[in-house]
Amino acid sequence: MSNLRRSAFGKFACAFALTACSLWGSHAFAQTGYQPSPENLQARREFQDMKFGMFIHWGVYSVLGDGEWVFHNRKLMIEEYNRLPLFFDPEKFDARTWVALAKSAGMKYITITSRHHDGFAMFDSKVSDWNIVARTPYKKDPLKMLADECHRQGIKLFFYYSQLDWHNPDYYPRGQTNWNNGRPDHGDWNAYLDNYMDGQLTELLTNYGPVGGIWFDGMWDKPDADWHLAKTYALIHRLQPAALIIPNHHQTPRPGEDVQTFERDLPGQNTEGFNTKYVSSQLPLESSDTLNDSWGFNIGDSKYKSAADVERRLVRAAGNNSNLLMNIGPMPNGEIQQEFVTRLHAVGEWLSKYGDSIYGTRGGPIAPGDWGVTTQKADKIYVHVLNWNAPLLALPPVTGNITSAHSLLDGAAVEFTQNVDGMVLKVPPAKIEETDRVVVLTVAKAK
Ligand code: H79
């Protein structure tokens, strides 16, 4: 989605959110009585430990270099869009390179579009021929190659799955993103959910080995529909109990859901106008964003975030007890543009020095502020000083005695005082281009 789109629907989104809240107030559509399995709870903890993931938007839309909403934005007809797969032949796609890039960036998981709102399956689906193997000259299943490679390289793989479908006639009645693209004015909604969608989810959770989870998107297109969530969620948890359900519906989580994700926002912030301010205290949290201003490959988008910007976002996410899922849109030939690669390498370089203060941590005991955030792990509190120019930093009290403080980067001792009112740190002066000054506090175990 381009920045243009985002600014255009801000107001509409608010009205939409209110309606959706009232409709979803009851848990009628969720997996009632859901008790996460031990494997699922373990997977949630592992998810929180990973902290940093790679989001990938890749589909036949990538051919046009105009983002993943191009079908809708250009109001194309079905028979016009049907030509796109004919040109999708990613001869340079190499799963090993993609997974290696994620690893070199310090990312621990990948979430890739198995199908976006165009409904086009980027995997070998028997449910419909609207898929990469049946319709493109490539004829292969990149998700299978990616899954195998992720398993080899120790990266968890999650599948993004759009519940919204602009192509299937059974997605009927159509939702608020509807336009006349040549579909008939009738369709079988139950068949769409129970056969088509659940059928594809069964394929994804059966043919690709252990899957990290399913990242749902697009339910906001029909907020008042019955999405048979209880059935779908139970199916997923039955097929792979450890697979996490991560719905991007921008609403309060419902039973059966395992992670709360926030699109282009930190948890609880709503700068985009479509996120909820409610933050679950139970579920793992995730914040998604994109490395430029588009999700799918956009040839005209050069608004790249700097490596330092990505690092700051990751630190702020961690300080808010959240993961960061950072997106790239690979090119239609299967290559990832150099602008993304250099930035991701730089972030990985940074993480090789600062990763201790991020991976495996949870949000720290001190509320995030403009100055920075804290994370914590075992007997350590990591004070991340992101935006503070004075030599002394005063912080509120924390439980337990601080026995020592040192700079993460060089291990040099950091002067501090602690009393009932809080603590004062003498922050090491910022070196040039230092994104984050991290002071490691060791807390004495309570006796
Ligand atoms: O996959 C990427 C985007 O294509 C997809 N989610 C990310 C991860 C996405 N599409 N749109 N949005 C996210 C934002 C949603 C905007 C909405 Fe609306 C505003 C939904 C409801 C109100 C636009 C206006 C769609 C319906 C009305």
XYZ file of C-alpha atoms and ligand atoms in Angstrom:
474
model
C 0.000 0.000 0.000
C 1.498 3.332 -0.952
C 1.693 6.363 1.301
C -0.988 7.968 -0.884
C -3.460 5.246 -0.043
C -2.702 5.470 3.617
C -3.373 9.156 3.914
C -6.586 8.861 1.908
C -8.382 6.457 4.195
C -7.413 7.762 7.608
C -10.835 9.191 8.506
C -12.761 6.301 7.054
C -10.693 3.891 9.069
C -11.771 5.489 12.363
C -15.469 5.122 11.580
C -14.783 1.580 10.474
C -12.919 0.787 13.671
C -15.861 1.830 15.851
C -18.276 -0.382 13.947
C -15.884 -3.270 14.063
C -15.357 -2.898 17.813
C -19.032 -3.128 18.572
C -19.481 -6.100 16.286
C -16.494 -7.923 17.642
C -17.235 -7.113 21.260
C -18.550 -10.617 21.734
C -16.280 -13.546 21.170
C -18.904 -15.380 19.187
C -16.714 -15.845 16.138
C -13.527 -16.866 17.894
C -12.241 -20.233 19.081
C -14.349 -20.480 22.213
C -12.831 -22.021 25.326
C -9.376 -21.856 23.738
C -6.622 -23.163 25.975
C -3.295 -22.847 24.201
C -1.428 -26.148 24.116
C 1.956 -26.445 25.877
C 3.644 -26.436 22.422
C 1.807 -23.258 21.565
C 2.828 -21.534 24.804
C 6.415 -22.582 24.193
C 6.204 -21.241 20.626
C 4.928 -17.920 21.976
C 7.967 -17.597 24.235
C 10.288 -18.485 21.381
C 8.514 -15.936 19.230
C 9.149 -13.245 21.838
C 12.790 -14.253 22.088
C 13.349 -13.860 18.331
C 12.507 -10.142 18.365
C 13.326 -9.384 14.725
C 11.720 -10.829 11.599
C 11.734 -10.297 7.849
C 8.407 -9.568 6.186
C 8.281 -10.374 2.474
C 5.589 -9.191 0.052
C 6.022 -10.988 -3.241
C 3.431 -11.889 -5.818
C 2.461 -11.504 -9.461
C 1.730 -7.835 -8.688
C 5.505 -7.396 -8.285
C 5.762 -7.529 -12.097
C 4.116 -4.104 -12.391
C 6.406 -2.510 -9.792
C 3.525 -0.579 -8.301
C 2.833 -2.221 -4.965
C 0.544 -5.063 -3.939
C -2.678 -3.055 -4.259
C -2.231 -2.395 -8.007
C -5.213 -4.603 -8.977
C -7.472 -2.426 -6.845
C -5.749 0.921 -7.347
C -5.968 0.700 -11.136
C -9.435 -0.844 -10.986
C -8.323 -3.616 -13.329
C -10.723 -6.225 -14.660
C -10.254 -9.894 -13.732
C -9.343 -10.864 -17.300
C -6.759 -8.079 -17.384
C -5.146 -9.095 -14.098
C -5.183 -12.706 -15.279
C -2.456 -11.753 -17.785
C 0.002 -10.937 -15.004
C 1.007 -14.494 -14.043
C 2.061 -15.039 -17.659
C 5.012 -12.690 -17.069
C 5.994 -13.937 -13.648
C 9.166 -15.926 -14.149
C 11.582 -15.254 -11.268
C 14.618 -16.942 -12.757
C 16.907 -15.260 -10.206
C 14.959 -16.477 -7.173
C 17.257 -18.318 -4.816
C 15.815 -19.342 -1.468
C 19.272 -19.742 0.005
C 20.162 -16.120 -0.757
C 16.938 -14.819 0.765
C 17.294 -16.817 3.960
C 20.974 -15.927 4.209
C 20.067 -12.243 3.860
C 17.562 -12.501 6.703
C 20.191 -14.197 8.842
C 22.852 -11.650 8.030
C 20.421 -8.918 9.103
C 20.056 -10.627 12.483
C 16.475 -11.620 11.674
C 15.238 -14.845 13.227
C 12.039 -15.428 11.264
C 10.463 -14.779 7.900
C 6.813 -13.989 7.232
C 6.005 -14.253 3.524
C 2.847 -13.637 1.522
C 1.465 -17.042 0.605
C -1.274 -15.063 -1.093
C -2.223 -11.408 -0.926
C -5.559 -9.687 -1.631
C -5.374 -10.691 -5.314
C -5.940 -14.227 -4.038
C -3.060 -15.555 -6.132
C -1.456 -18.504 -4.344
C 2.335 -18.302 -4.440
C 2.424 -22.021 -3.700
C 1.349 -25.292 -5.261
C -2.344 -25.331 -4.393
C -4.714 -28.050 -5.504
C -7.721 -26.074 -4.303
C -7.665 -23.785 -7.345
C -5.456 -23.223 -10.382
C -5.078 -19.527 -9.487
C -1.561 -20.304 -8.328
C 2.075 -19.980 -9.312
C 2.614 -23.571 -10.454
C -0.452 -23.707 -12.698
C -0.423 -20.184 -14.146
C 3.148 -18.942 -14.502
C 6.011 -19.950 -16.784
C 8.036 -20.506 -13.607
C 5.872 -23.513 -12.687
C 7.688 -24.082 -9.392
C 6.699 -23.576 -5.752
C 8.967 -20.944 -4.156
C 7.390 -21.390 -0.741
C 8.459 -25.012 -0.693
C 12.035 -24.019 -1.537
C 11.917 -21.289 1.076
C 10.478 -23.604 3.733
C 13.170 -26.223 3.088
C 15.880 -23.583 3.204
C 14.486 -22.018 6.395
C 14.548 -25.415 8.059
C 18.132 -25.916 6.898
C 19.297 -22.521 8.125
C 17.309 -22.461 11.367
C 14.907 -19.657 10.514
C 11.216 -19.899 11.412
C 8.804 -19.436 8.529
C 5.371 -17.825 8.863
C 2.783 -17.571 6.111
C 0.905 -14.336 5.526
C -2.569 -15.264 4.267
C -5.098 -12.731 2.999
C -8.642 -13.517 4.005
C -9.769 -10.784 1.618
C -9.928 -11.950 -2.012
C -10.403 -9.670 -5.047
C -10.405 -12.578 -7.501
C -12.540 -15.465 -6.250
C -16.270 -15.071 -7.106
C -17.209 -16.883 -3.892
C -15.813 -13.956 -1.910
C -19.389 -12.713 -1.842
C -20.993 -10.490 -0.707
C -17.924 -8.403 -1.471
C -16.432 -5.986 1.030
C -15.572 -2.314 1.279
C -12.676 -2.570 -1.192
C -15.064 -3.878 -3.847
C -15.018 -2.512 -7.389
C -16.601 -3.884 -10.524
C -13.913 -6.181 -11.927
C -16.219 -8.544 -13.771
C -17.186 -10.979 -11.039
C -20.814 -12.191 -10.954
C -23.156 -10.775 -8.333
C -23.507 -14.057 -6.531
C -21.170 -16.486 -4.810
C -20.937 -19.038 -2.044
C -19.382 -17.435 1.042
C -19.425 -20.665 3.037
C -17.623 -22.497 0.249
C -15.042 -19.688 0.092
C -14.243 -20.072 3.792
C -14.727 -23.781 4.416
C -13.400 -25.227 1.169
C -11.163 -22.646 -0.467
C -9.520 -20.891 2.464
C -9.453 -23.760 4.947
C -8.360 -26.019 2.078
C -5.377 -23.797 1.314
C -4.511 -23.415 4.987
C -4.541 -27.190 5.279
C -2.088 -27.369 2.370
C 0.174 -24.750 3.951
C 0.165 -26.553 7.289
C 0.654 -29.998 5.797
C 3.115 -29.712 2.913
C 5.772 -27.332 4.259
C 7.014 -28.954 7.465
C 6.745 -27.111 10.764
C 5.319 -23.645 10.161
C 5.827 -20.783 12.641
C 2.291 -19.560 12.158
C -0.315 -17.912 9.965
C -0.398 -14.102 9.661
C -3.943 -13.145 8.641
C -4.814 -9.900 6.904
C -7.840 -8.354 5.235
C -10.652 -9.272 7.598
C -11.247 -5.551 7.970
C -12.722 -5.635 4.449
C -15.908 -7.262 5.811
C -15.974 -6.513 9.533
C -19.565 -7.652 10.004
C -19.261 -10.980 8.165
C -19.118 -14.350 9.892
C -15.586 -15.504 9.062
C -15.993 -18.950 10.676
C -12.990 -18.046 12.782
C -13.664 -20.703 15.393
C -13.480 -23.372 12.711
C -10.402 -21.986 10.972
C -8.498 -21.327 14.190
C -9.299 -24.818 15.507
C -8.137 -26.309 12.199
C -4.790 -24.525 12.403
C -4.208 -25.477 16.019
C -5.175 -29.073 15.276
C -2.849 -29.389 12.274
C 0.105 -27.720 13.993
C -0.438 -26.952 17.687
C 2.707 -24.824 17.850
C 1.700 -22.651 14.868
C 0.803 -19.163 16.051
C -2.245 -17.322 14.760
C -1.349 -13.694 14.149
C -4.345 -11.697 12.937
C -3.800 -8.234 11.526
C -7.411 -7.191 12.071
C -6.410 -4.076 14.018
C -8.753 -5.033 16.859
C -8.720 -6.422 20.382
C -7.474 -10.041 20.301
C -10.015 -12.830 20.536
C -9.696 -16.369 21.896
C -7.769 -18.606 19.553
C -5.336 -15.859 18.576
C -1.748 -16.164 19.749
C 0.001 -12.880 18.928
C -1.195 -9.271 18.741
C 0.325 -7.470 15.774
C 0.340 -3.737 15.032
C 0.668 -2.504 11.465
C 3.193 0.308 11.032
C 2.901 1.261 14.705
C 4.346 0.391 18.065
C 1.887 -1.393 20.378
C -0.758 1.002 21.636
C 0.100 3.768 19.212
C -2.328 4.629 16.501
C -0.465 7.046 14.288
C -1.825 5.308 11.174
C -5.463 5.724 12.177
C -6.392 2.055 11.961
C -4.755 0.336 14.932
C -6.303 -0.351 18.308
C -4.865 1.322 21.398
C -5.574 -1.773 23.434
C -2.395 -3.720 24.174
C -2.657 -7.292 25.406
C -0.729 -8.043 28.577
C -0.972 -11.775 27.830
C -0.015 -12.227 24.196
C 3.311 -11.704 22.474
C 3.355 -8.423 20.558
C 4.628 -7.553 17.123
C 5.013 -4.326 15.184
C 5.288 -4.437 11.394
C 6.776 -1.853 9.088
C 8.455 -1.639 5.742
C 11.960 -0.648 4.686
C 10.745 1.930 2.203
C 7.149 3.142 1.970
C 5.656 0.165 0.114
C 5.010 -3.477 0.916
C 5.127 -5.034 -2.545
C 7.918 -4.058 -4.971
C 7.439 -0.426 -6.002
C 9.819 0.826 -8.653
C 9.061 4.491 -7.844
C 9.571 4.323 -4.091
C 13.006 5.435 -2.907
C 11.986 6.465 0.594
C 14.327 4.000 2.253
C 14.714 3.991 5.997
C 18.317 4.249 7.123
C 19.939 1.378 8.986
C 20.024 3.587 12.103
C 16.298 4.212 11.757
C 15.611 0.461 11.577
C 17.855 -0.091 14.608
C 15.988 2.564 16.598
C 12.650 0.997 15.644
C 13.894 -2.393 16.744
C 15.109 -1.001 20.060
C 11.834 0.843 20.651
C 9.858 -2.279 19.750
C 11.896 -4.383 22.192
C 11.483 -1.728 24.895
C 7.736 -1.966 24.315
C 7.911 -5.742 24.787
C 7.363 -6.253 21.073
C 8.964 -7.834 18.033
C 9.718 -5.896 14.872
C 8.706 -7.390 11.525
C 10.483 -5.378 8.820
C 9.304 -5.720 5.231
C 11.002 -5.904 1.872
C 9.335 -6.329 -1.522
C 11.579 -8.447 -3.776
C 11.662 -7.753 -7.509
C 9.696 -9.894 -9.979
C 12.896 -11.614 -11.135
C 13.409 -12.922 -7.606
C 16.242 -10.572 -6.676
C 16.226 -8.281 -3.692
C 17.267 -4.772 -4.590
C 20.643 -3.574 -3.400
C 19.178 -0.675 -1.403
C 17.509 -3.204 0.893
C 20.507 -5.513 1.046
C 23.010 -2.860 2.167
C 20.690 -1.558 4.864
C 19.919 -5.030 6.168
C 23.603 -5.919 6.292
C 24.293 -2.774 8.295
C 21.556 -3.623 10.792
C 23.005 -7.127 11.132
C 26.431 -5.657 11.769
C 24.959 -3.464 14.484
C 23.100 -6.385 16.027
C 26.271 -8.435 16.220
C 27.437 -5.886 18.814
C 24.151 -4.954 20.481
C 22.111 -8.160 20.083
C 22.530 -9.174 23.723
C 20.363 -6.247 24.724
C 17.606 -7.254 22.254
C 17.314 -11.028 21.683
C 15.619 -13.006 24.403
C 14.658 -9.871 26.305
C 11.289 -8.573 27.425
C 10.210 -4.981 27.882
C 12.139 -3.497 30.805
C 10.875 -2.223 34.164
C 10.979 1.459 33.189
C 8.285 2.949 30.955
C 9.551 3.887 27.483
C 10.150 7.602 27.021
C 11.437 10.045 24.472
C 14.906 9.510 25.953
C 14.868 5.769 25.240
C 13.653 2.430 26.561
C 14.708 -0.474 28.764
C 14.784 -4.201 28.108
C 15.490 -6.997 30.566
C 16.771 -10.542 30.667
C 17.668 -12.658 33.709
C 19.511 -10.374 36.179
C 20.225 -7.651 33.595
C 18.419 -4.442 32.755
C 19.523 -2.845 29.498
C 19.100 0.923 29.454
C 18.886 2.019 25.793
C 19.706 5.709 25.558
C 18.354 6.802 22.174
C 17.755 10.492 22.563
C 19.483 12.173 25.504
C 22.214 14.751 25.259
C 22.882 15.655 28.903
C 25.626 13.797 30.815
C 23.294 12.558 33.562
C 20.128 10.533 33.066
C 17.680 10.253 35.976
C 15.363 7.254 35.955
C 12.512 6.121 38.204
C 13.093 3.436 40.840
C 13.403 -0.231 39.936
C 12.992 -3.219 42.220
C 16.253 -4.663 43.511
C 19.718 -3.352 44.146
C 21.838 -2.423 41.166
C 25.239 -3.944 41.847
C 27.066 -2.735 38.753
C 26.639 -0.788 35.545
C 28.699 -0.936 32.390
C 28.581 0.136 28.796
C 27.565 -2.745 26.532
C 29.839 -1.667 23.716
C 33.208 -1.626 25.503
C 32.457 -2.990 28.962
C 33.637 0.261 30.623
C 32.139 0.874 34.052
C 29.345 3.459 34.203
C 28.967 5.614 37.311
C 25.562 5.475 38.941
C 23.726 6.238 42.128
C 20.582 4.524 43.344
C 18.208 5.466 46.158
C 14.474 5.246 46.909
C 13.715 8.031 44.429
C 15.328 6.236 41.546
C 18.719 6.153 39.940
C 21.036 8.464 38.087
C 23.381 7.221 35.391
C 26.389 9.018 34.057
C 25.832 8.118 30.424
C 28.911 7.570 28.316
C 29.259 10.363 25.740
C 27.765 9.390 22.372
C 30.264 8.353 19.754
C 29.699 9.620 16.260
C 26.862 7.792 14.525
C 26.059 5.739 17.591
C 22.376 4.781 17.302
C 21.896 3.529 20.816
C 24.031 3.823 23.942
C 23.330 0.750 26.043
C 24.110 0.681 29.738
C 23.866 -2.778 31.291
C 22.683 -2.859 34.886
C 23.173 -5.967 36.981
C 20.452 -6.427 39.569
C 21.145 -8.394 42.761
C 18.867 -11.366 43.264
C 16.237 -10.766 45.943
C 17.219 -12.573 49.151
O -0.063 -6.390 3.256
C 0.124 -5.037 3.559
C -0.985 -4.194 3.019
O -1.269 -4.465 1.663
C -2.130 -4.582 3.917
N -1.494 -4.938 5.168
C -0.079 -4.788 5.028
C 0.682 -5.705 5.917
C -3.038 -3.473 4.090
N -3.856 -3.033 3.206
N -4.522 -2.023 3.676
N -4.116 -1.829 4.864
C -3.193 -2.701 5.165
C -4.594 -0.795 5.681
C -6.023 -0.952 5.904
C -6.757 0.084 5.732
C -8.114 0.089 6.065
Fe -9.659 0.275 4.865
C -8.780 1.242 6.353
C -8.962 -0.982 6.255
C -10.189 -0.488 6.595
C -10.074 0.903 6.654
C -9.118 0.731 2.929
C -10.145 1.542 3.325
C -9.545 -0.544 3.000
C -10.855 -0.524 3.421
C -11.187 0.731 3.574
